[in-house]
Amino acid sequence: MGQKVNPVGFRVGTFSPWKSRWFQDDKNYRTNLLEDINLRKTLFRKLKTAGVSLIEIERLPKSIVLTLTVARPGVVIGRGGTGIEEIKRFIVSEIEKVGGKNVKDVKIDLKVNEVKNPELSAHLVADRIALDLERRMPYRKVVSKTLDRVMQSGALGIKVVLAGRIQGAEISRTEKFHKGSVPLQSLREDIEYAQVPALTKRGYVGVKVYIHRKPE
């Protein structure tokens, strides 16, 4: 599998569930898909301080259910639940912007779950690595500390791949780091995967993180 298949898509339907769950005819499928993509992109950006790990979208006949899995739920909920209402209004505006339709009659149901162990969330780990690279920290030191921290949190293995103008190099290259076992070809193992860009001043560096977690 390695470089040919996305680890998430490889396991969807057999090991992990779909992140978007809805049925639609051919006419409206494209609009709903664009709405989902735009919602995820804007919510990840808007709630970056909350440490968003996963966004699940479920569409029912008269409602849309969004489940946010975050590291800091208090940032999303806000004081007295004001944050929830603000995010609901934001979701409605984004859907109307993409779909060009009025969704005021559609009920928006927002659920917030807390990440049990942030160090075992591939997206949060990749986000932290990207942030450290943007701060111009030495990449080997950043990755080495990340590997140790994740393994100490109970992971069976971790693999980190950096690709691009690493440390401001003139020619882009790829470097791989791993610790423990990361069996990417097996569907029996729980492999958490995430890809996050590090937009450094000297160029683009892609960060890929694979975490082999113990089965729950």
Coordinates of N, CA and C in Angstrom, one line a residue:
M1 N 0.8 -1.2 0.0 CA 0.0 0.0 0.0 C 0.9 1.2 0.0
G2 N 1.7 1.3 1.0 CA 2.7 2.4 1.2 C 2.4 3.8 0.6
Q3 N 2.8 4.0 -0.7 CA 2.7 5.3 -1.3 C 1.6 5.3 -2.3
K4 N 0.8 4.2 -2.4 CA -0.2 4.1 -3.5 C -1.6 4.5 -3.0
V5 N -2.0 4.1 -1.8 CA -3.3 4.2 -1.3 C -3.4 5.1 0.0
N6 N -4.4 6.0 0.0 CA -4.6 6.8 1.3 C -5.0 5.8 2.4
P7 N -4.2 5.8 3.5 CA -4.6 4.9 4.6 C -6.0 5.1 5.2
V8 N -6.6 6.2 5.1 CA -7.9 6.4 5.6 C -8.9 5.8 4.6
G9 N -8.8 6.1 3.3 CA -9.7 5.5 2.3 C -9.5 4.0 2.3
F10 N -8.3 3.5 2.5 CA -8.1 2.0 2.5 C -8.9 1.3 3.6
R11 N -9.2 1.9 4.7 CA -9.8 1.3 5.8 C -11.3 1.7 6.0
V12 N -11.8 2.6 5.2 CA -13.2 3.0 5.3 C -14.1 1.9 4.9
G13 N -15.1 1.6 5.7 CA -16.0 0.6 5.4 C -15.7 -0.8 5.9
T14 N -14.4 -1.0 6.2 CA -14.0 -2.3 6.8 C -13.6 -2.1 8.3
F15 N -12.8 -1.1 8.5 CA -12.3 -0.8 9.9 C -12.8 0.4 10.5
S16 N -12.9 1.5 9.7 CA -13.3 2.8 10.2 C -14.6 3.2 9.5
P17 N -15.5 4.0 10.1 CA -16.7 4.5 9.5 C -16.5 5.7 8.5
W18 N -17.4 6.0 7.7 CA -17.4 7.2 6.9 C -17.5 8.4 7.7
K19 N -16.7 9.5 7.3 CA -16.8 10.8 8.0 C -18.0 11.6 7.6
S20 N -18.5 11.3 6.5 CA -19.8 11.9 6.0 C -20.8 10.8 5.8
R21 N -22.0 11.0 6.4 CA -23.0 9.9 6.3 C -24.3 10.6 5.8
W22 N -24.6 10.4 4.5 CA -25.9 10.9 3.9 C -26.1 10.2 2.5
F23 N -27.3 10.3 2.1 CA -27.7 9.8 0.8 C -28.3 10.9 0.0
Q24 N -28.0 11.0 -1.3 CA -28.5 12.1 -2.1 C -28.6 11.6 -3.6
D25 N -29.5 12.2 -4.4 CA -29.6 11.9 -5.8 C -28.4 12.6 -6.5
D26 N -28.3 12.2 -7.8 CA -27.2 12.7 -8.6 C -27.2 14.2 -8.8
K27 N -28.4 14.8 -8.7 CA -28.6 16.2 -9.0 C -27.9 17.1 -7.9
N28 N -28.1 16.7 -6.6 CA -27.6 17.4 -5.5 C -26.4 16.9 -4.8
Y29 N -25.8 15.8 -5.3 CA -24.7 15.1 -4.7 C -23.5 16.1 -4.7
R30 N -23.2 16.7 -5.9 CA -22.1 17.6 -6.0 C -22.1 18.8 -5.0
T31 N -23.3 19.4 -4.9 CA -23.4 20.5 -3.9 C -23.2 20.1 -2.5
N32 N -23.7 18.9 -2.1 CA -23.5 18.4 -0.7 C -22.1 18.1 -0.5
L33 N -21.4 17.5 -1.5 CA -20.0 17.2 -1.3 C -19.2 18.5 -1.1
L34 N -19.4 19.5 -1.9 CA -18.7 20.8 -1.8 C -19.0 21.4 -0.5
E35 N -20.2 21.3 0.0 CA -20.6 21.9 1.3 C -19.8 21.2 2.4
D36 N -19.7 19.9 2.4 CA -18.9 19.1 3.4 C -17.4 19.5 3.4
I37 N -16.8 19.6 2.2 CA -15.4 20.0 2.0 C -15.2 21.4 2.6
N38 N -16.1 22.3 2.2 CA -15.9 23.7 2.7 C -16.1 23.8 4.2
L39 N -17.1 23.1 4.7 CA -17.3 23.1 6.2 C -16.1 22.6 7.0
R40 N -15.5 21.5 6.5 CA -14.4 21.0 7.2 C -13.2 22.0 7.1
K41 N -13.0 22.5 6.0 CA -11.8 23.4 5.8 C -12.0 24.7 6.7
T42 N -13.2 25.3 6.7 CA -13.4 26.5 7.4 C -13.4 26.3 8.9
L43 N -14.0 25.1 9.4 CA -14.1 24.8 10.8 C -12.7 24.5 11.4
F44 N -11.9 23.8 10.6 CA -10.6 23.5 11.1 C -9.8 24.8 11.3
R45 N -10.0 25.7 10.4 CA -9.3 27.0 10.5 C -9.9 27.9 11.6
K46 N -11.2 27.9 11.7 CA -11.8 28.8 12.7 C -11.6 28.2 14.2
L47 N -11.6 26.9 14.3 CA -11.4 26.3 15.7 C -10.0 25.7 15.9
K48 N -9.0 26.4 15.3 CA -7.7 25.8 15.4 C -7.2 25.8 16.8
T49 N -7.6 26.8 17.6 CA -7.1 26.9 19.0 C -7.8 25.8 19.9
A50 N -8.9 25.2 19.4 CA -9.6 24.1 20.1 C -8.9 22.8 19.9
G51 N -8.1 22.7 18.9 CA -7.4 21.4 18.6 C -8.4 20.4 18.0
V52 N -9.0 20.7 16.8 CA -9.9 19.8 16.2 C -9.2 18.6 15.6
S53 N -9.7 17.5 16.0 CA -9.1 16.2 15.5 C -9.9 15.6 14.4
L54 N -11.3 15.7 14.5 CA -12.2 15.0 13.5 C -13.5 15.8 13.4
I55 N -14.0 15.8 12.2 CA -15.3 16.5 12.0 C -16.2 15.4 11.2
E56 N -17.3 15.0 11.8 CA -18.2 14.1 11.2 C -19.5 14.8 10.9
I57 N -20.0 14.5 9.7 CA -21.2 15.2 9.2 C -22.3 14.2 8.8
E58 N -23.5 14.3 9.4 CA -24.6 13.4 9.1 C -25.8 14.2 8.7
R59 N -26.3 14.0 7.5 CA -27.5 14.7 7.0 C -28.7 13.9 7.1
L60 N -29.7 14.4 7.8 CA -31.0 13.8 7.9 C -32.0 14.6 7.1
P61 N -33.3 14.2 6.9 CA -34.2 14.9 6.1 C -34.4 16.4 6.4
K62 N -34.5 16.7 7.7 CA -34.7 18.1 8.2 C -33.7 18.6 9.1
S63 N -32.5 18.0 9.2 CA -31.5 18.4 10.1 C -30.1 18.0 9.6
I64 N -29.1 18.7 10.1 CA -27.7 18.3 9.8 C -27.0 18.2 11.2
V65 N -26.4 17.0 11.4 CA -25.7 16.7 12.7 C -24.2 16.8 12.4
L66 N -23.5 17.7 13.2 CA -22.1 17.8 13.1 C -21.5 17.3 14.4
T67 N -20.6 16.4 14.4 CA -19.9 15.9 15.6 C -18.4 16.4 15.5
L68 N -18.0 17.2 16.4 CA -16.7 17.7 16.5 C -15.9 17.0 17.6
T69 N -14.8 16.4 17.3 CA -13.9 15.8 18.2 C -12.7 16.7 18.4
V70 N -12.6 17.3 19.6 CA -11.6 18.4 19.9 C -10.8 18.1 21.1
A71 N -9.6 18.7 21.3 CA -8.8 18.5 22.4 C -9.2 19.4 23.6
R72 N -9.8 20.6 23.3 CA -10.2 21.5 24.3 C -11.7 21.9 24.0
P73 N -12.7 21.1 24.5 CA -14.1 21.4 24.3 C -14.5 22.7 24.8
G74 N -13.9 23.2 25.9 CA -14.4 24.5 26.5 C -14.2 25.7 25.5
V75 N -13.2 25.6 24.6 CA -13.0 26.7 23.6 C -14.2 26.7 22.6
V76 N -14.7 25.5 22.3 CA -15.8 25.4 21.3 C -17.2 25.8 22.0
I77 N -17.4 25.3 23.2 CA -18.7 25.5 23.8 C -18.8 27.0 24.3
G78 N -17.7 27.6 24.8 CA -17.8 29.0 25.2 C -18.5 29.1 26.6
R79 N -18.5 30.4 27.0 CA -19.2 30.6 28.3 C -20.7 30.6 28.2
G80 N -21.3 29.7 28.9 CA -22.8 29.6 28.9 C -23.3 29.0 27.6
G81 N -22.5 28.4 26.8 CA -22.9 27.8 25.5 C -23.0 28.8 24.4
T82 N -22.4 30.0 24.5 CA -22.5 31.0 23.5 C -21.7 30.6 22.2
G83 N -20.6 29.9 22.5 CA -19.8 29.5 21.4 C -20.5 28.5 20.4
I84 N -21.3 27.6 21.0 CA -22.1 26.7 20.2 C -23.0 27.4 19.2
E85 N -23.8 28.4 19.7 CA -24.7 29.2 18.9 C -24.0 30.0 17.8
E86 N -22.8 30.5 18.2 CA -22.0 31.2 17.2 C -21.6 30.3 16.0
I87 N -21.1 29.1 16.4 CA -20.7 28.1 15.4 C -21.9 27.7 14.5
K88 N -23.0 27.5 15.1 CA -24.2 27.1 14.3 C -24.5 28.2 13.3
R89 N -24.5 29.5 13.7 CA -24.7 30.5 12.7 C -23.7 30.5 11.6
F90 N -22.4 30.3 12.0 CA -21.3 30.2 11.0 C -21.6 29.1 10.0
I91 N -22.0 27.9 10.5 CA -22.3 26.8 9.6 C -23.4 27.1 8.6
V92 N -24.4 27.7 9.1 CA -25.5 28.1 8.2 C -25.1 29.0 7.1
S93 N -24.2 30.0 7.5 CA -23.7 31.0 6.5 C -22.8 30.3 5.5
E94 N -22.0 29.3 5.9 CA -21.1 28.6 5.0 C -21.9 27.7 4.0
I95 N -22.9 27.1 4.5 CA -23.8 26.2 3.7 C -24.5 27.1 2.6
E96 N -25.0 28.2 3.0 CA -25.7 29.1 2.1 C -24.8 29.7 1.1
K97 N -23.5 29.9 1.5 CA -22.5 30.5 0.6 C -22.2 29.5 -0.5
V98 N -22.0 28.2 -0.2 CA -21.7 27.2 -1.2 C -22.9 26.7 -2.0
G99 N -23.9 26.4 -1.3 CA -25.1 25.8 -1.9 C -26.0 26.8 -2.6
G100 N -26.0 28.1 -2.1 CA -26.8 29.1 -2.7 C -28.3 28.9 -2.3
K101 N -28.6 28.3 -1.2 CA -29.9 28.0 -0.8 C -30.2 28.4 0.6
N102 N -31.5 28.6 1.0 CA -31.8 29.0 2.3 C -32.0 27.8 3.2
V103 N -31.2 27.7 4.3 CA -31.3 26.6 5.2 C -31.7 27.0 6.6
K104 N -32.5 28.1 6.6 CA -32.9 28.5 8.0 C -33.9 27.6 8.6
D105 N -34.6 26.8 7.7 CA -35.6 25.8 8.2 C -35.0 24.5 8.6
V106 N -33.7 24.3 8.2 CA -33.0 23.1 8.6 C -32.3 23.2 9.9
K107 N -32.6 22.3 10.8 CA -32.0 22.3 12.1 C -30.5 21.9 12.1
I108 N -29.7 22.7 12.8 CA -28.3 22.3 12.9 C -28.0 21.8 14.3
D109 N -27.6 20.6 14.4 CA -27.3 19.9 15.7 C -25.8 19.7 15.8
L110 N -25.3 20.4 16.8 CA -23.8 20.3 17.0 C -23.4 19.6 18.3
K111 N -22.6 18.5 18.1 CA -22.1 17.7 19.2 C -20.6 17.9 19.4
V112 N -20.2 18.0 20.6 CA -18.7 18.2 20.9 C -18.2 17.0 21.7
N113 N -17.2 16.3 21.2 CA -16.6 15.2 22.0 C -15.2 15.6 22.3
E114 N -14.7 15.1 23.4 CA -13.3 15.4 23.8 C -12.4 14.3 23.3
V115 N -11.2 14.6 22.8 CA -10.2 13.6 22.5 C -9.6 13.0 23.8
K116 N -9.7 11.7 23.8 CA -9.3 11.0 25.0 C -7.8 11.2 25.3
N117 N -7.0 11.0 24.2 CA -5.5 11.1 24.4 C -5.0 11.9 23.1
P118 N -4.8 13.2 23.3 CA -4.3 14.0 22.1 C -3.0 13.5 21.5
E119 N -2.2 12.8 22.3 CA -0.9 12.4 21.7 C -1.1 11.2 20.8
L120 N -2.3 10.6 20.7 CA -2.6 9.5 19.8 C -3.5 9.9 18.7
S121 N -3.7 11.2 18.6 CA -4.5 11.8 17.4 C -3.5 12.2 16.4
A122 N -3.5 11.6 15.2 CA -2.5 11.9 14.2 C -2.6 13.3 13.7
H123 N -3.9 13.9 13.6 CA -4.1 15.2 13.1 C -3.5 16.2 14.1
L124 N -3.7 16.0 15.4 CA -3.1 17.0 16.4 C -1.6 16.9 16.4
V125 N -1.1 15.7 16.3 CA 0.4 15.5 16.3 C 1.0 16.2 15.1
A126 N 0.4 16.0 13.9 CA 0.9 16.6 12.7 C 0.8 18.1 12.7
D127 N -0.3 18.6 13.3 CA -0.5 20.1 13.5 C 0.6 20.7 14.3
R128 N 0.9 20.0 15.4 CA 2.0 20.5 16.3 C 3.3 20.5 15.6
I129 N 3.6 19.5 14.8 CA 4.9 19.4 14.1 C 5.0 20.6 13.1
A130 N 3.8 20.8 12.3 CA 3.8 21.9 11.3 C 4.0 23.2 12.0
L131 N 3.4 23.4 13.2 CA 3.5 24.7 13.9 C 4.9 24.9 14.3
D132 N 5.6 23.9 14.8 CA 7.0 24.0 15.2 C 7.9 24.3 14.0
L133 N 7.6 23.7 12.9 CA 8.4 24.0 11.7 C 8.2 25.4 11.2
E134 N 7.0 25.9 11.3 CA 6.8 27.3 10.9 C 7.5 28.3 11.9
R135 N 7.7 27.8 13.1 CA 8.5 28.7 14.0 C 10.0 28.5 13.9
R136 N 10.4 27.8 12.8 CA 11.8 27.6 12.4 C 12.6 26.8 13.5
M137 N 12.0 25.9 14.1 CA 12.7 25.0 15.1 C 13.3 23.9 14.3
P138 N 14.5 23.4 14.8 CA 15.2 22.3 14.1 C 14.3 21.1 13.9
Y139 N 14.1 20.6 12.7 CA 13.1 19.6 12.4 C 13.4 18.2 13.0
R140 N 14.7 17.9 13.1 CA 15.1 16.6 13.7 C 14.8 16.6 15.2
K141 N 15.0 17.7 15.8 CA 14.7 17.8 17.3 C 13.2 17.7 17.5
V142 N 12.4 18.4 16.6 CA 10.9 18.4 16.7 C 10.4 17.0 16.5
V143 N 10.8 16.3 15.5 CA 10.3 15.0 15.2 C 10.7 14.0 16.3
S144 N 12.0 14.1 16.7 CA 12.5 13.1 17.7 C 11.7 13.2 19.0
K145 N 11.4 14.5 19.5 CA 10.6 14.6 20.7 C 9.1 14.1 20.5
T146 N 8.6 14.3 19.2 CA 7.3 13.8 18.9 C 7.2 12.3 19.0
L147 N 8.2 11.6 18.4 CA 8.2 10.2 18.4 C 8.2 9.7 19.9
D148 N 9.1 10.2 20.7 CA 9.2 9.8 22.1 C 7.9 10.0 22.8
R149 N 7.3 11.2 22.6 CA 6.0 11.6 23.3 C 4.9 10.6 23.0
V150 N 4.8 10.3 21.7 CA 3.7 9.5 21.2 C 3.9 8.1 21.7
M151 N 5.1 7.5 21.7 CA 5.3 6.2 22.2 C 5.1 6.1 23.7
Q152 N 5.4 7.1 24.4 CA 5.2 7.1 25.9 C 3.7 7.2 26.2
S153 N 2.9 7.7 25.2 CA 1.4 7.8 25.5 C 0.7 6.4 25.2
G154 N 1.4 5.4 24.8 CA 0.8 4.1 24.6 C 0.7 3.6 23.2
A155 N 1.3 4.3 22.2 CA 1.2 3.9 20.8 C 2.1 2.7 20.6
L156 N 1.7 1.9 19.6 CA 2.5 0.7 19.2 C 3.6 1.1 18.2
G157 N 3.4 2.2 17.5 CA 4.4 2.7 16.6 C 3.9 4.0 16.0
I158 N 4.9 4.8 15.4 CA 4.6 6.0 14.7 C 5.6 6.2 13.6
K159 N 5.1 6.8 12.5 CA 5.9 7.1 11.3 C 5.6 8.5 10.9
V160 N 6.6 9.3 10.7 CA 6.5 10.7 10.3 C 7.3 10.9 9.0
V161 N 6.6 11.5 8.0 CA 7.2 11.8 6.7 C 7.2 13.3 6.4
L162 N 8.3 13.9 6.2 CA 8.4 15.3 5.9 C 8.9 15.4 4.4
A163 N 8.2 16.2 3.6 CA 8.5 16.4 2.2 C 8.4 17.8 1.8
G164 N 9.4 18.4 1.1 CA 9.4 19.8 0.7 C 10.7 20.4 1.0
R165 N 10.7 21.7 1.1 CA 11.9 22.5 1.4 C 12.2 22.5 2.9
I166 N 12.7 21.3 3.3 CA 13.0 21.1 4.7 C 14.1 22.0 5.2
Q167 N 13.9 22.8 6.3 CA 14.9 23.7 6.8 C 15.4 24.7 5.8
G168 N 14.5 25.0 4.8 CA 14.8 26.1 3.9 C 15.8 25.6 2.8
A169 N 15.9 24.3 2.5 CA 16.8 23.8 1.5 C 16.4 24.3 0.1
E170 N 17.4 24.5 -0.8 CA 17.1 24.9 -2.2 C 16.3 23.9 -2.9
I171 N 16.7 22.6 -2.7 CA 16.0 21.5 -3.4 C 15.2 20.7 -2.5
S172 N 13.9 20.5 -2.8 CA 13.0 19.8 -1.9 C 13.5 18.3 -1.8
R173 N 13.2 17.7 -0.7 CA 13.5 16.3 -0.5 C 12.5 15.7 0.5
T174 N 12.6 14.4 0.7 CA 11.7 13.7 1.6 C 12.5 13.0 2.7
E175 N 12.1 13.1 3.9 CA 12.8 12.4 5.0 C 11.7 11.7 5.8
K176 N 12.1 10.4 6.2 CA 11.1 9.6 6.9 C 11.7 9.2 8.3
F177 N 10.9 9.2 9.3 CA 11.3 8.9 10.7 C 10.2 7.9 11.2
H178 N 10.7 6.9 11.9 CA 9.7 6.0 12.5 C 10.2 5.4 13.8
K179 N 9.3 4.9 14.6 CA 9.6 4.2 15.9 C 8.5 3.2 16.1
G180 N 8.9 2.0 16.5 CA 7.9 1.0 16.8 C 7.5 0.4 15.4
S181 N 6.3 -0.3 15.4 CA 5.8 -1.0 14.2 C 4.6 -0.2 13.7
V182 N 4.6 0.0 12.4 CA 3.5 0.6 11.7 C 3.1 -0.2 10.4
P183 N 2.3 -1.3 10.6 CA 2.0 -2.2 9.5 C 0.9 -1.6 8.6
L184 N 1.3 -0.9 7.6 CA 0.3 -0.2 6.7 C -0.5 -1.1 5.8
Q185 N 0.0 -2.3 5.6 CA -0.7 -3.2 4.7 C -1.8 -4.0 5.3
S186 N -1.9 -4.0 6.6 CA -2.9 -4.8 7.3 C -4.2 -4.0 7.6
L187 N -5.3 -4.7 7.4 CA -6.6 -4.0 7.8 C -7.0 -4.4 9.2
R188 N -6.2 -5.2 9.8 CA -6.6 -5.7 11.2 C -6.1 -4.7 12.2
E189 N -5.2 -3.8 11.9 CA -4.5 -2.9 12.8 C -5.2 -1.5 12.7
D190 N -5.2 -0.8 13.8 CA -5.8 0.6 13.9 C -4.7 1.6 13.6
I191 N -4.7 2.1 12.3 CA -3.7 3.1 11.9 C -4.4 4.4 11.8
E192 N -3.9 5.4 12.6 CA -4.4 6.8 12.5 C -3.5 7.6 11.6
Y193 N -4.1 8.3 10.6 CA -3.3 9.0 9.6 C -3.8 10.4 9.4
A194 N -2.9 11.3 9.2 CA -3.2 12.7 8.9 C -2.1 13.4 8.1
Q195 N -2.5 14.4 7.3 CA -1.6 15.1 6.4 C -1.9 16.6 6.6
V196 N -0.8 17.3 7.0 CA -1.0 18.8 7.3 C 0.2 19.5 6.7
P197 N -0.1 20.7 6.0 CA 1.0 21.5 5.4 C 1.6 22.4 6.4
A198 N 2.9 22.6 6.4 CA 3.7 23.6 7.1 C 4.1 24.7 6.2
L199 N 3.5 25.8 6.3 CA 3.7 26.9 5.4 C 4.8 27.8 5.9
T200 N 6.1 27.4 5.7 CA 7.2 28.2 6.3 C 7.5 29.3 5.4
K201 N 8.3 30.2 5.9 CA 8.7 31.4 5.1 C 9.5 31.1 3.9
R202 N 10.2 29.9 3.9 CA 11.1 29.5 2.8 C 10.4 28.5 1.9
G203 N 9.2 28.1 2.1 CA 8.6 27.2 1.2 C 7.6 26.3 2.0
Y204 N 7.0 25.4 1.2 CA 6.0 24.4 1.7 C 6.7 23.1 2.1
V205 N 6.3 22.7 3.3 CA 6.7 21.4 3.8 C 5.5 20.5 4.2
G206 N 5.3 19.4 3.5 CA 4.2 18.5 3.9 C 4.5 17.6 5.0
V207 N 3.6 17.5 6.0 CA 3.8 16.6 7.2 C 2.8 15.5 7.2
K208 N 3.3 14.3 7.1 CA 2.4 13.1 7.2 C 2.7 12.3 8.5
V209 N 1.6 11.9 9.2 CA 1.8 11.2 10.4 C 1.0 9.9 10.4
Y210 N 1.6 8.8 10.7 CA 0.9 7.5 10.8 C 1.1 7.1 12.3
I211 N 0.0 6.8 13.0 CA 0.1 6.3 14.4 C -0.6 4.9 14.5
H212 N 0.2 3.9 15.0 CA -0.3 2.6 15.2 C -0.8 2.5 16.6
R213 N -2.2 2.5 16.8 CA -2.8 2.5 18.1 C -3.2 1.1 18.5
K214 N -3.2 0.9 19.8 CA -3.7 -0.3 20.4 C -5.2 -0.4 20.2
P215 N -5.7 -1.6 19.8 CA -7.2 -1.8 19.6 C -7.9 -1.5 20.9
E216 N -9.1 -0.8 20.9 CA -9.8 -0.5 22.1 C -10.7 -1.7 22.5

